């Protein structure tokens, strides 16, 4: 079992679009906070000075979609948009609450930190807040349907969180009346800050995240550092993210010793099109790190996923060892109920069908897309347990379940 110092739960109640890549987008029930034991002796002065120079700062190691720079007492967060032919960058100026706006940043969105109230339009944003123990900051959500975090669902039941809509259904009037410190939304092609000019004119800051475009699990999870910068919790995120990354990399090292890499097919057709992740998908990276043989590992698609026919996937599925992520199915009977031809697939006949919907609540929300997005170490442990059970003999599946 992975020796993770984090609880296998959600940070105070942490967080799809198809897919994996679309991809969230995710996922864990209460990741416990970390504490440091007090030193028995005062730290030497030189060591104390060294610590002071890095305290309150973080750096980006895996994510490609944002940068974070510290200048004086403020921060410059740059989020990249790769949806158009030419990548564009949007800057946000994070300044201490009540401070004067620095000169030289005309037209840059200012966000006062630490934020006290947040509207998150994606389940990933719920996960980011929860991982840092900030669930109570959430006062609005795009939809209640995709939330699994117990603490957030309690707040919803108590009427402390509003459902504000998404896309064209976004309720600007409600948001302006509520006036949160920040509205966090998800980047899409053709949707930039001008789309939210009504909120901007009313003084409601909007931040557009594109975490789901990241091509690696650790890259996606590292967006928790954006949330940490907004909350002034860099010290906490350094400690917690580093532990997740270390555990993830430890698990990857385990798979280097395997002699056989089983063949895996993923997904199911939707409206006669079978979307499978391409070489740059974060799910493909999961499969690489779990020592799987994935037939489309090197295929490239502009959208991040390949649109294939049943006939293109079936020859692979007939001989595959495992079948993962079979839509909403909770039993094999549901799969053949959609198409009897699935019964001929190798994994179906050999009872090696696993779906990532083990942690689905009564409302139909799947925690894989929430807390799983910020705990890729636990997702990878599940995959390794499925494909190479001898490597993790005591691990209990968290997000995946075997379909009977």
mmCIF file of C-alpha atoms in Angstrom:
data_model
loop_
_atom_site.group_PDB
_atom_site.id
_atom_site.type_symbol
_atom_site.label_atom_id
_atom_site.label_comp_id
_atom_site.label_asym_id
_atom_site.label_seq_id
_atom_site.Cartn_x
_atom_site.Cartn_y
_atom_site.Cartn_z
ATOM 1 C CA UNK A 1 0.000 0.000 0.000
ATOM 2 C CA UNK A 2 1.384 3.407 -0.803
ATOM 3 C CA UNK A 3 2.988 4.912 2.248
ATOM 4 C CA UNK A 4 1.342 8.293 1.968
ATOM 5 C CA UNK A 5 1.609 10.729 4.865
ATOM 6 C CA UNK A 6 -1.612 12.335 3.662
ATOM 7 C CA UNK A 7 -4.857 10.835 4.809
ATOM 8 C CA UNK A 8 -6.518 9.034 1.950
ATOM 9 C CA UNK A 9 -9.403 11.353 2.391
ATOM 10 C CA UNK A 10 -10.299 14.757 1.154
ATOM 11 C CA UNK A 11 -8.822 17.963 2.411
ATOM 12 C CA UNK A 12 -11.591 19.120 4.585
ATOM 13 C CA UNK A 13 -13.831 17.751 1.889
ATOM 14 C CA UNK A 14 -11.909 18.165 -1.381
ATOM 15 C CA UNK A 15 -13.021 17.731 -5.469
ATOM 16 C CA UNK A 16 -16.457 16.099 -16.317
ATOM 17 C CA UNK A 17 -16.693 16.276 -18.693
ATOM 18 C CA UNK A 18 -15.751 13.402 -20.584
ATOM 19 C CA UNK A 19 -12.969 12.925 -20.225
ATOM 20 C CA UNK A 20 -10.303 12.731 -19.087
ATOM 21 C CA UNK A 21 -8.955 15.443 -21.114
ATOM 22 C CA UNK A 22 -11.258 16.386 -22.121
ATOM 23 C CA UNK A 23 -9.954 16.373 -19.148
ATOM 24 C CA UNK A 24 -11.435 17.096 -14.573
ATOM 25 C CA UNK A 25 -12.175 17.021 -14.508
ATOM 26 C CA UNK A 26 -12.226 14.782 -10.422
ATOM 27 C CA UNK A 27 -11.780 13.837 -5.920
ATOM 28 C CA UNK A 28 -10.884 12.611 -1.406
ATOM 29 C CA UNK A 29 -12.655 12.678 1.742
ATOM 30 C CA UNK A 30 -10.611 14.799 4.253
ATOM 31 C CA UNK A 31 -6.904 15.122 3.662
ATOM 32 C CA UNK A 32 -5.654 15.895 7.119
ATOM 33 C CA UNK A 33 -3.642 19.002 7.768
ATOM 34 C CA UNK A 34 0.018 18.658 8.506
ATOM 35 C CA UNK A 35 1.729 19.781 11.667
ATOM 36 C CA UNK A 36 5.353 20.174 12.494
ATOM 37 C CA UNK A 37 6.808 19.073 15.804
ATOM 38 C CA UNK A 38 8.435 21.931 17.688
ATOM 39 C CA UNK A 39 12.204 21.787 17.718
ATOM 40 C CA UNK A 40 13.787 20.890 20.997
ATOM 41 C CA UNK A 41 16.430 23.577 20.502
ATOM 42 C CA UNK A 42 16.224 27.024 18.937
ATOM 43 C CA UNK A 43 17.265 26.894 15.305
ATOM 44 C CA UNK A 44 20.645 28.468 14.568
ATOM 45 C CA UNK A 45 20.282 31.999 13.292
ATOM 46 C CA UNK A 46 21.712 31.313 9.816
ATOM 47 C CA UNK A 47 19.194 28.489 9.269
ATOM 48 C CA UNK A 48 16.354 30.702 10.463
ATOM 49 C CA UNK A 49 17.339 33.396 7.990
ATOM 50 C CA UNK A 50 17.456 30.888 5.156
ATOM 51 C CA UNK A 51 13.953 29.681 5.989
ATOM 52 C CA UNK A 52 12.648 33.229 6.112
ATOM 53 C CA UNK A 53 13.792 33.919 2.568
ATOM 54 C CA UNK A 54 11.560 31.181 1.117
ATOM 55 C CA UNK A 55 8.640 31.278 3.547
ATOM 56 C CA UNK A 56 5.353 32.191 1.913
ATOM 57 C CA UNK A 57 6.448 31.389 -1.631
ATOM 58 C CA UNK A 58 5.944 28.478 -3.970
ATOM 59 C CA UNK A 59 7.194 27.557 -7.434
ATOM 60 C CA UNK A 60 5.768 25.646 -10.376
ATOM 61 C CA UNK A 61 7.395 22.355 -11.328
ATOM 62 C CA UNK A 62 4.915 20.231 -13.307
ATOM 63 C CA UNK A 63 2.107 22.474 -14.580
ATOM 64 C CA UNK A 64 2.488 24.176 -17.958
ATOM 65 C CA UNK A 65 -0.597 26.373 -17.881
ATOM 66 C CA UNK A 66 0.384 29.013 -15.337
ATOM 67 C CA UNK A 67 3.317 30.882 -13.859
ATOM 68 C CA UNK A 68 3.596 32.626 -10.517
ATOM 69 C CA UNK A 69 6.036 35.395 -9.695
ATOM 70 C CA UNK A 70 6.623 37.294 -6.447
ATOM 71 C CA UNK A 71 7.444 40.988 -6.691
ATOM 72 C CA UNK A 72 7.708 42.887 -3.447
ATOM 73 C CA UNK A 73 4.551 42.275 -1.440
ATOM 74 C CA UNK A 74 2.383 41.275 -4.407
ATOM 75 C CA UNK A 75 2.177 38.332 -6.807
ATOM 76 C CA UNK A 76 1.796 38.166 -10.568
ATOM 77 C CA UNK A 77 -0.156 35.109 -11.696
ATOM 78 C CA UNK A 78 -0.137 34.413 -15.439
ATOM 79 C CA UNK A 79 -2.560 31.868 -16.866
ATOM 80 C CA UNK A 80 -2.010 30.635 -20.401
ATOM 81 C CA UNK A 81 -4.788 29.871 -22.864
ATOM 82 C CA UNK A 82 -3.900 27.355 -25.548
ATOM 83 C CA UNK A 83 -7.330 27.228 -27.163
ATOM 84 C CA UNK A 84 -6.666 29.537 -30.086
ATOM 85 C CA UNK A 85 -4.097 29.252 -32.874
ATOM 86 C CA UNK A 86 -1.738 31.379 -30.816
ATOM 87 C CA UNK A 87 -1.389 30.853 -27.074
ATOM 88 C CA UNK A 88 -2.460 33.913 -25.107
ATOM 89 C CA UNK A 89 -1.597 34.889 -21.551
ATOM 90 C CA UNK A 90 -3.798 36.612 -18.984
ATOM 91 C CA UNK A 91 -2.187 38.226 -15.967
ATOM 92 C CA UNK A 92 -3.712 38.654 -12.530
ATOM 93 C CA UNK A 93 -2.274 40.914 -9.864
ATOM 94 C CA UNK A 94 -2.627 39.448 -6.373
ATOM 95 C CA UNK A 95 -2.209 42.191 -3.767
ATOM 96 C CA UNK A 96 -2.574 42.138 0.024
ATOM 97 C CA UNK A 97 -6.043 43.191 1.099
ATOM 98 C CA UNK A 98 -6.236 46.938 1.560
ATOM 99 C CA UNK A 99 -2.934 47.636 -0.212
ATOM 100 C CA UNK A 100 -2.502 50.263 -2.909
ATOM 101 C CA UNK A 101 -2.455 48.910 -6.458
ATOM 102 C CA UNK A 102 1.154 48.858 -7.752
ATOM 103 C CA UNK A 103 1.964 51.067 -10.718
ATOM 104 C CA UNK A 104 2.685 49.600 -14.141
ATOM 105 C CA UNK A 105 -0.158 47.088 -14.393
ATOM 106 C CA UNK A 106 -2.782 48.968 -16.350
ATOM 107 C CA UNK A 107 -5.640 46.748 -17.426
ATOM 108 C CA UNK A 108 -4.567 43.811 -15.262
ATOM 109 C CA UNK A 109 -7.259 42.202 -13.091
ATOM 110 C CA UNK A 110 -6.547 42.857 -9.397
ATOM 111 C CA UNK A 111 -7.502 40.289 -6.764
ATOM 112 C CA UNK A 112 -7.100 41.097 -3.077
ATOM 113 C CA UNK A 113 -5.614 38.318 -0.967
ATOM 114 C CA UNK A 114 -6.378 36.334 0.967
ATOM 115 C CA UNK A 115 -9.732 35.797 -0.691
ATOM 116 C CA UNK A 116 -12.567 35.317 1.810
ATOM 117 C CA UNK A 117 -15.377 34.139 -0.456
ATOM 118 C CA UNK A 118 -15.207 32.094 -3.650
ATOM 119 C CA UNK A 119 -17.600 30.996 -6.365
ATOM 120 C CA UNK A 120 -16.270 27.918 -8.168
ATOM 121 C CA UNK A 121 -17.829 26.854 -11.443
ATOM 122 C CA UNK A 122 -16.052 23.482 -11.655
ATOM 123 C CA UNK A 123 -15.767 20.455 -9.351
ATOM 124 C CA UNK A 124 -12.008 20.908 -9.698
ATOM 125 C CA UNK A 125 -12.304 24.245 -7.908
ATOM 126 C CA UNK A 126 -14.079 22.480 -5.044
ATOM 127 C CA UNK A 127 -11.171 20.054 -4.855
ATOM 128 C CA UNK A 128 -8.563 22.822 -4.880
ATOM 129 C CA UNK A 129 -10.237 24.637 -2.000
ATOM 130 C CA UNK A 130 -10.843 21.455 -0.063
ATOM 131 C CA UNK A 131 -7.269 20.238 -0.345
ATOM 132 C CA UNK A 132 -6.152 23.390 1.441
ATOM 133 C CA UNK A 133 -8.864 23.198 4.080
ATOM 134 C CA UNK A 134 -10.792 26.130 2.619
ATOM 135 C CA UNK A 135 -14.194 24.549 1.888
ATOM 136 C CA UNK A 136 -15.981 27.230 3.887
ATOM 137 C CA UNK A 137 -14.847 29.901 1.419
ATOM 138 C CA UNK A 138 -17.201 28.468 -1.201
ATOM 139 C CA UNK A 139 -20.372 30.546 -1.337
ATOM 140 C CA UNK A 140 -21.432 29.653 -4.873
ATOM 141 C CA UNK A 141 -21.173 26.792 -7.360
ATOM 142 C CA UNK A 142 -22.003 26.479 -11.014
ATOM 143 C CA UNK A 143 -24.011 23.344 -10.291
ATOM 144 C CA UNK A 144 -24.700 21.285 -7.197
ATOM 145 C CA UNK A 145 -24.873 18.149 -9.330
ATOM 146 C CA UNK A 146 -21.129 17.546 -9.551
ATOM 147 C CA UNK A 147 -20.111 18.091 -5.917
ATOM 148 C CA UNK A 148 -19.108 15.233 -3.614
ATOM 149 C CA UNK A 149 -17.165 16.961 -0.802
ATOM 150 C CA UNK A 150 -19.143 16.194 2.385
ATOM 151 C CA UNK A 151 -18.434 19.568 3.998
ATOM 152 C CA UNK A 152 -19.563 21.455 0.890
ATOM 153 C CA UNK A 153 -22.723 19.353 0.617
ATOM 154 C CA UNK A 154 -23.461 20.206 4.256
ATOM 155 C CA UNK A 155 -23.110 23.882 3.428
ATOM 156 C CA UNK A 156 -25.392 23.448 0.422
ATOM 157 C CA UNK A 157 -28.025 21.802 2.630
ATOM 158 C CA UNK A 158 -27.707 24.672 5.112
ATOM 159 C CA UNK A 159 -28.320 27.228 2.367
ATOM 160 C CA UNK A 160 -24.831 28.702 2.618
ATOM 161 C CA UNK A 161 -23.911 28.002 -1.017
ATOM 162 C CA UNK A 162 -25.819 29.316 -4.044
ATOM 163 C CA UNK A 163 -26.215 27.594 -7.411
ATOM 164 C CA UNK A 164 -25.265 30.306 -9.914
ATOM 165 C CA UNK A 165 -25.348 28.466 -13.257
ATOM 166 C CA UNK A 166 -22.719 28.030 -15.936
ATOM 167 C CA UNK A 167 -21.991 29.215 -19.471
ATOM 168 C CA UNK A 168 -24.942 31.090 -20.947
ATOM 169 C CA UNK A 169 -26.951 30.214 -17.838
ATOM 170 C CA UNK A 170 -24.568 32.075 -15.504
ATOM 171 C CA UNK A 171 -26.642 34.299 -13.232
ATOM 172 C CA UNK A 172 -24.755 37.613 -13.313
ATOM 173 C CA UNK A 173 -27.382 39.420 -11.243
ATOM 174 C CA UNK A 174 -27.084 36.882 -8.465
ATOM 175 C CA UNK A 175 -23.294 37.082 -8.508
ATOM 176 C CA UNK A 176 -23.270 40.858 -8.447
ATOM 177 C CA UNK A 177 -25.657 40.857 -5.484
ATOM 178 C CA UNK A 178 -23.509 38.287 -3.692
ATOM 179 C CA UNK A 179 -20.273 40.058 -4.695
ATOM 180 C CA UNK A 180 -17.759 37.297 -3.898
ATOM 181 C CA UNK A 181 -14.061 38.047 -3.667
ATOM 182 C CA UNK A 182 -13.522 35.840 -6.734
ATOM 183 C CA UNK A 183 -15.416 33.880 -9.367
ATOM 184 C CA UNK A 184 -13.273 31.022 -10.668
ATOM 185 C CA UNK A 185 -14.301 29.553 -14.006
ATOM 186 C CA UNK A 186 -12.890 27.087 -16.537
ATOM 187 C CA UNK A 187 -11.257 28.078 -19.805
ATOM 188 C CA UNK A 188 -12.854 27.036 -23.101
ATOM 189 C CA UNK A 189 -12.157 27.892 -26.723
ATOM 190 C CA UNK A 190 -13.394 31.381 -27.537
ATOM 191 C CA UNK A 191 -14.246 32.262 -23.937
ATOM 192 C CA UNK A 192 -11.997 34.883 -22.358
ATOM 193 C CA UNK A 193 -12.412 37.635 -19.793
ATOM 194 C CA UNK A 194 -14.542 39.799 -22.156
ATOM 195 C CA UNK A 195 -17.241 37.155 -21.684
ATOM 196 C CA UNK A 196 -17.455 38.304 -18.055
ATOM 197 C CA UNK A 197 -17.387 42.053 -18.614
ATOM 198 C CA UNK A 198 -20.697 42.499 -16.776
ATOM 199 C CA UNK A 199 -19.173 41.093 -13.610
ATOM 200 C CA UNK A 200 -15.951 43.043 -14.116
ATOM 201 C CA UNK A 201 -17.886 46.285 -14.471
ATOM 202 C CA UNK A 202 -19.566 45.543 -11.142
ATOM 203 C CA UNK A 203 -16.214 44.971 -9.466
ATOM 204 C CA UNK A 204 -16.477 41.175 -9.216
ATOM 205 C CA UNK A 205 -13.085 39.635 -10.130
ATOM 206 C CA UNK A 206 -13.124 36.615 -12.474
ATOM 207 C CA UNK A 207 -10.263 34.160 -12.954
ATOM 208 C CA UNK A 208 -10.225 31.722 -15.867
ATOM 209 C CA UNK A 209 -8.434 28.446 -15.118
ATOM 210 C CA UNK A 210 -7.446 25.838 -17.687
ATOM 211 C CA UNK A 211 -6.239 23.095 -15.383
ATOM 212 C CA UNK A 212 -8.025 20.402 -17.368
ATOM 213 C CA UNK A 213 -5.734 21.000 -20.354
ATOM 214 C CA UNK A 214 -2.657 19.821 -18.429
ATOM 215 C CA UNK A 215 -1.133 16.688 -19.955
ATOM 216 C CA UNK A 216 0.136 15.049 -16.757
ATOM 217 C CA UNK A 217 -1.614 14.113 -13.491
ATOM 218 C CA UNK A 218 0.890 16.035 -11.366
ATOM 219 C CA UNK A 219 0.595 19.016 -13.698
ATOM 220 C CA UNK A 220 -3.134 19.152 -13.173
ATOM 221 C CA UNK A 221 -2.864 18.669 -9.413
ATOM 222 C CA UNK A 222 -0.284 21.464 -9.152
ATOM 223 C CA UNK A 223 -3.008 24.013 -9.888
ATOM 224 C CA UNK A 224 -3.619 23.806 -6.164
ATOM 225 C CA UNK A 225 -0.749 26.316 -5.995
ATOM 226 C CA UNK A 226 -2.953 28.877 -7.737
ATOM 227 C CA UNK A 227 -5.491 28.450 -4.962
ATOM 228 C CA UNK A 228 -2.715 28.618 -2.363
ATOM 229 C CA UNK A 229 -1.489 31.933 -3.799
ATOM 230 C CA UNK A 230 -5.028 33.317 -3.519
ATOM 231 C CA UNK A 231 -5.251 32.165 0.084
ATOM 232 C CA UNK A 232 -1.682 33.068 1.110
ATOM 233 C CA UNK A 233 -1.161 29.388 1.960
ATOM 234 C CA UNK A 234 2.045 28.763 0.050
ATOM 235 C CA UNK A 235 3.780 27.109 3.006
ATOM 236 C CA UNK A 236 0.915 24.653 3.390
ATOM 237 C CA UNK A 237 0.691 23.816 -0.303
ATOM 238 C CA UNK A 238 4.451 23.271 -0.545
ATOM 239 C CA UNK A 239 4.262 20.683 2.197
ATOM 240 C CA UNK A 240 1.131 18.892 1.003
ATOM 241 C CA UNK A 241 1.777 18.946 -2.738
ATOM 242 C CA UNK A 242 5.363 17.795 -2.258
ATOM 243 C CA UNK A 243 4.126 14.779 -0.336
ATOM 244 C CA UNK A 244 1.634 13.924 -3.097
ATOM 245 C CA UNK A 245 4.326 14.293 -5.766
ATOM 246 C CA UNK A 246 6.847 12.223 -3.803
ATOM 247 C CA UNK A 247 4.346 9.421 -3.323
ATOM 248 C CA UNK A 248 3.311 9.530 -6.982
ATOM 249 C CA UNK A 249 6.932 9.294 -8.103
ATOM 250 C CA UNK A 250 7.585 6.483 -5.632
ATOM 251 C CA UNK A 251 4.745 4.504 -7.211
ATOM 252 C CA UNK A 252 6.092 5.156 -10.707
ATOM 253 C CA UNK A 253 9.448 3.790 -9.600
ATOM 254 C CA UNK A 254 7.710 0.591 -8.460
ATOM 255 C CA UNK A 255 6.387 -0.088 -11.953
ATOM 256 C CA UNK A 256 9.825 0.132 -13.537
ATOM 257 C CA UNK A 257 10.538 -3.405 -12.398
ATOM 258 C CA UNK A 258 7.541 -5.103 -14.055
ATOM 259 C CA UNK A 259 8.258 -7.570 -16.843
ATOM 260 C CA UNK A 260 4.818 -7.523 -18.473
ATOM 261 C CA UNK A 261 2.763 -4.477 -19.434
ATOM 262 C CA UNK A 262 -0.867 -5.565 -19.894
ATOM 263 C CA UNK A 263 -2.856 -4.111 -22.782
ATOM 264 C CA UNK A 264 -5.590 -1.677 -21.767
ATOM 265 C CA UNK A 265 -8.570 -0.268 -23.638
ATOM 266 C CA UNK A 266 -10.482 2.667 -22.140
ATOM 267 C CA UNK A 267 -13.888 4.279 -22.439
ATOM 268 C CA UNK A 268 -17.052 3.484 -24.359
ATOM 269 C CA UNK A 269 -18.685 4.929 -27.483
ATOM 270 C CA UNK A 270 -20.930 7.971 -27.214
ATOM 271 C CA UNK A 271 -23.314 8.497 -30.104
ATOM 272 C CA UNK A 272 -21.372 5.938 -32.148
ATOM 273 C CA UNK A 273 -18.017 7.671 -31.567
ATOM 274 C CA UNK A 274 -15.422 6.057 -29.301
ATOM 275 C CA UNK A 275 -13.232 8.800 -27.889
ATOM 276 C CA UNK A 276 -9.879 7.546 -26.647
ATOM 277 C CA UNK A 277 -7.086 9.685 -25.146
ATOM 278 C CA UNK A 278 -4.179 10.646 -27.378
ATOM 279 C CA UNK A 279 -0.480 10.820 -26.555
ATOM 280 C CA UNK A 280 -0.775 14.147 -24.708
ATOM 281 C CA UNK A 281 -3.715 13.184 -22.497
ATOM 282 C CA UNK A 282 -3.210 13.059 -18.753
ATOM 283 C CA UNK A 283 -4.984 9.663 -18.760
ATOM 284 C CA UNK A 284 -2.394 8.347 -21.203
ATOM 285 C CA UNK A 285 0.286 9.501 -18.770
ATOM 286 C CA UNK A 286 -1.467 7.632 -15.971
ATOM 287 C CA UNK A 287 -1.379 4.488 -18.130
ATOM 288 C CA UNK A 288 2.327 4.959 -18.879
ATOM 289 C CA UNK A 289 3.102 5.444 -15.203
ATOM 290 C CA UNK A 290 1.056 2.367 -14.281
ATOM 291 C CA UNK A 291 3.106 0.277 -16.754
ATOM 292 C CA UNK A 292 0.259 -0.443 -19.156
ATOM 293 C CA UNK A 293 0.420 -1.076 -22.886
ATOM 294 C CA UNK A 294 -1.919 1.451 -24.455
ATOM 295 C CA UNK A 295 -2.369 0.976 -28.236
ATOM 296 C CA UNK A 296 -2.890 4.696 -28.985
ATOM 297 C CA UNK A 297 -0.103 5.946 -26.738
ATOM 298 C CA UNK A 298 1.731 7.702 -29.578
ATOM 299 C CA UNK A 299 -1.286 8.900 -31.583
ATOM 300 C CA UNK A 300 -1.798 12.651 -31.741
ATOM 301 C CA UNK A 301 -5.115 14.480 -32.106
ATOM 302 C CA UNK A 302 -5.766 18.249 -32.176
ATOM 303 C CA UNK A 303 -8.563 17.943 -29.614
ATOM 304 C CA UNK A 304 -6.655 15.742 -27.163
ATOM 305 C CA UNK A 305 -8.707 12.651 -27.926
ATOM 306 C CA UNK A 306 -9.112 10.424 -30.940
ATOM 307 C CA UNK A 307 -12.604 10.000 -32.366
ATOM 308 C CA UNK A 308 -12.766 6.354 -33.432
ATOM 309 C CA UNK A 309 -15.459 3.968 -34.604
ATOM 310 C CA UNK A 310 -16.481 0.787 -32.808
ATOM 311 C CA UNK A 311 -14.863 -1.144 -35.637
ATOM 312 C CA UNK A 312 -11.529 0.601 -35.026
ATOM 313 C CA UNK A 313 -11.464 -0.203 -31.308
ATOM 314 C CA UNK A 314 -13.016 -3.665 -31.320
ATOM 315 C CA UNK A 315 -9.968 -5.574 -32.679
ATOM 316 C CA UNK A 316 -7.895 -4.180 -29.815
ATOM 317 C CA UNK A 317 -10.602 -4.786 -27.217
ATOM 318 C CA UNK A 318 -11.015 -8.410 -28.292
ATOM 319 C CA UNK A 319 -7.419 -9.132 -27.278
ATOM 320 C CA UNK A 320 -6.971 -6.596 -24.463
ATOM 321 C CA UNK A 321 -6.182 -7.618 -20.891
ATOM 322 C CA UNK A 322 -8.143 -4.868 -19.121
ATOM 323 C CA UNK A 323 -10.981 -2.463 -19.854
ATOM 324 C CA UNK A 324 -11.114 0.742 -17.807
ATOM 325 C CA UNK A 325 -13.561 3.629 -17.379
ATOM 326 C CA UNK A 326 -16.750 2.254 -18.859
ATOM 327 C CA UNK A 327 -18.984 5.298 -18.573
ATOM 328 C CA UNK A 328 -21.583 5.163 -15.823
ATOM 329 C CA UNK A 329 -21.888 1.361 -15.765
ATOM 330 C CA UNK A 330 -21.858 -0.304 -12.350
ATOM 331 C CA UNK A 331 -22.294 -3.856 -13.633
ATOM 332 C CA UNK A 332 -21.325 -5.855 -16.710
ATOM 333 C CA UNK A 333 -25.003 -6.355 -17.515
ATOM 334 C CA UNK A 334 -25.352 -2.618 -18.099
ATOM 335 C CA UNK A 335 -22.527 -2.765 -20.645
ATOM 336 C CA UNK A 336 -23.949 -5.577 -22.771
ATOM 337 C CA UNK A 337 -27.338 -3.937 -22.399
ATOM 338 C CA UNK A 338 -25.974 -1.144 -24.566
ATOM 339 C CA UNK A 339 -24.421 -3.435 -27.160
ATOM 340 C CA UNK A 340 -24.264 -7.239 -27.046
ATOM 341 C CA UNK A 341 -20.980 -7.203 -28.978
ATOM 342 C CA UNK A 342 -19.125 -6.074 -25.855
ATOM 343 C CA UNK A 343 -19.490 -9.582 -24.439
ATOM 344 C CA UNK A 344 -16.831 -10.775 -26.887
ATOM 345 C CA UNK A 345 -14.179 -8.384 -25.561
ATOM 346 C CA UNK A 346 -11.330 -10.150 -23.780
ATOM 347 C CA UNK A 347 -11.564 -8.172 -20.519
ATOM 348 C CA UNK A 348 -15.328 -8.702 -20.408
ATOM 349 C CA UNK A 349 -14.980 -12.482 -20.723
ATOM 350 C CA UNK A 350 -12.132 -12.588 -18.187
ATOM 351 C CA UNK A 351 -13.817 -10.332 -15.613
ATOM 352 C CA UNK A 352 -11.233 -7.575 -15.922
ATOM 353 C CA UNK A 353 -13.544 -4.626 -16.386
ATOM 354 C CA UNK A 354 -12.970 -1.752 -13.931
ATOM 355 C CA UNK A 355 -14.829 1.535 -13.768
ATOM 356 C CA UNK A 356 -13.727 4.702 -11.992
ATOM 357 C CA UNK A 357 -17.101 5.342 -10.324
ATOM 358 C CA UNK A 358 -16.636 3.664 -6.940
ATOM 359 C CA UNK A 359 -17.010 6.991 -5.108
ATOM 360 C CA UNK A 360 -20.282 8.158 -6.637
ATOM 361 C CA UNK A 361 -22.741 9.720 -4.193
ATOM 362 C CA UNK A 362 -26.531 9.620 -4.082
ATOM 363 C CA UNK A 363 -26.759 12.724 -6.259
ATOM 364 C CA UNK A 364 -24.689 11.025 -8.984
ATOM 365 C CA UNK A 365 -21.520 13.061 -8.412
ATOM 366 C CA UNK A 366 -18.306 11.111 -8.996
ATOM 367 C CA UNK A 367 -15.453 11.943 -6.644
ATOM 368 C CA UNK A 368 -12.909 10.688 -9.179
ATOM 369 C CA UNK A 369 -13.373 13.990 -10.991
ATOM 370 C CA UNK A 370 -13.113 15.981 -7.777
ATOM 371 C CA UNK A 371 -10.674 14.775 -5.130
ATOM 372 C CA UNK A 372 -8.977 12.442 -7.608
ATOM 373 C CA UNK A 373 -7.760 15.471 -9.530
ATOM 374 C CA UNK A 374 -5.714 16.657 -6.549
ATOM 375 C CA UNK A 375 -4.672 13.200 -5.344
ATOM 376 C CA UNK A 376 -3.174 11.574 -8.456
ATOM 377 C CA UNK A 377 -1.067 9.387 -6.181
ATOM 378 C CA UNK A 378 -4.209 7.577 -5.034
ATOM 379 C CA UNK A 379 -5.541 7.229 -8.575
ATOM 380 C CA UNK A 380 -2.219 5.777 -9.724
ATOM 381 C CA UNK A 381 -2.227 3.367 -6.782
ATOM 382 C CA UNK A 382 -5.626 2.114 -7.950
ATOM 383 C CA UNK A 383 -4.348 1.572 -11.473
ATOM 384 C CA UNK A 384 -1.270 -0.275 -10.287
ATOM 385 C CA UNK A 385 -3.390 -2.454 -7.995
ATOM 386 C CA UNK A 386 -5.568 -3.395 -10.990
ATOM 387 C CA UNK A 387 -2.782 -4.003 -13.508
ATOM 388 C CA UNK A 388 -0.001 -5.243 -11.202
ATOM 389 C CA UNK A 389 -1.632 -6.359 -7.932
ATOM 390 C CA UNK A 390 1.581 -7.970 -6.715
ATOM 391 C CA UNK A 391 3.188 -4.531 -6.401
ATOM 392 C CA UNK A 392 0.572 -3.263 -3.904
ATOM 393 C CA UNK A 393 -0.762 -6.369 -2.158
ATOM 394 C CA UNK A 394 -2.606 -4.516 0.649
ATOM 395 C CA UNK A 395 -3.979 -1.553 -1.312
ATOM 396 C CA UNK A 396 -7.778 -1.223 -1.373
ATOM 397 C CA UNK A 397 -9.266 0.369 -4.487
ATOM 398 C CA UNK A 398 -10.523 3.879 -3.838
ATOM 399 C CA UNK A 399 -11.857 5.299 -7.106
ATOM 400 C CA UNK A 400 -12.114 2.172 -9.269
ATOM 401 C CA UNK A 401 -14.267 -0.900 -8.792
ATOM 402 C CA UNK A 402 -14.401 -4.221 -10.553
ATOM 403 C CA UNK A 403 -17.649 -4.732 -12.429
ATOM 404 C CA UNK A 404 -19.388 -8.040 -11.839
#
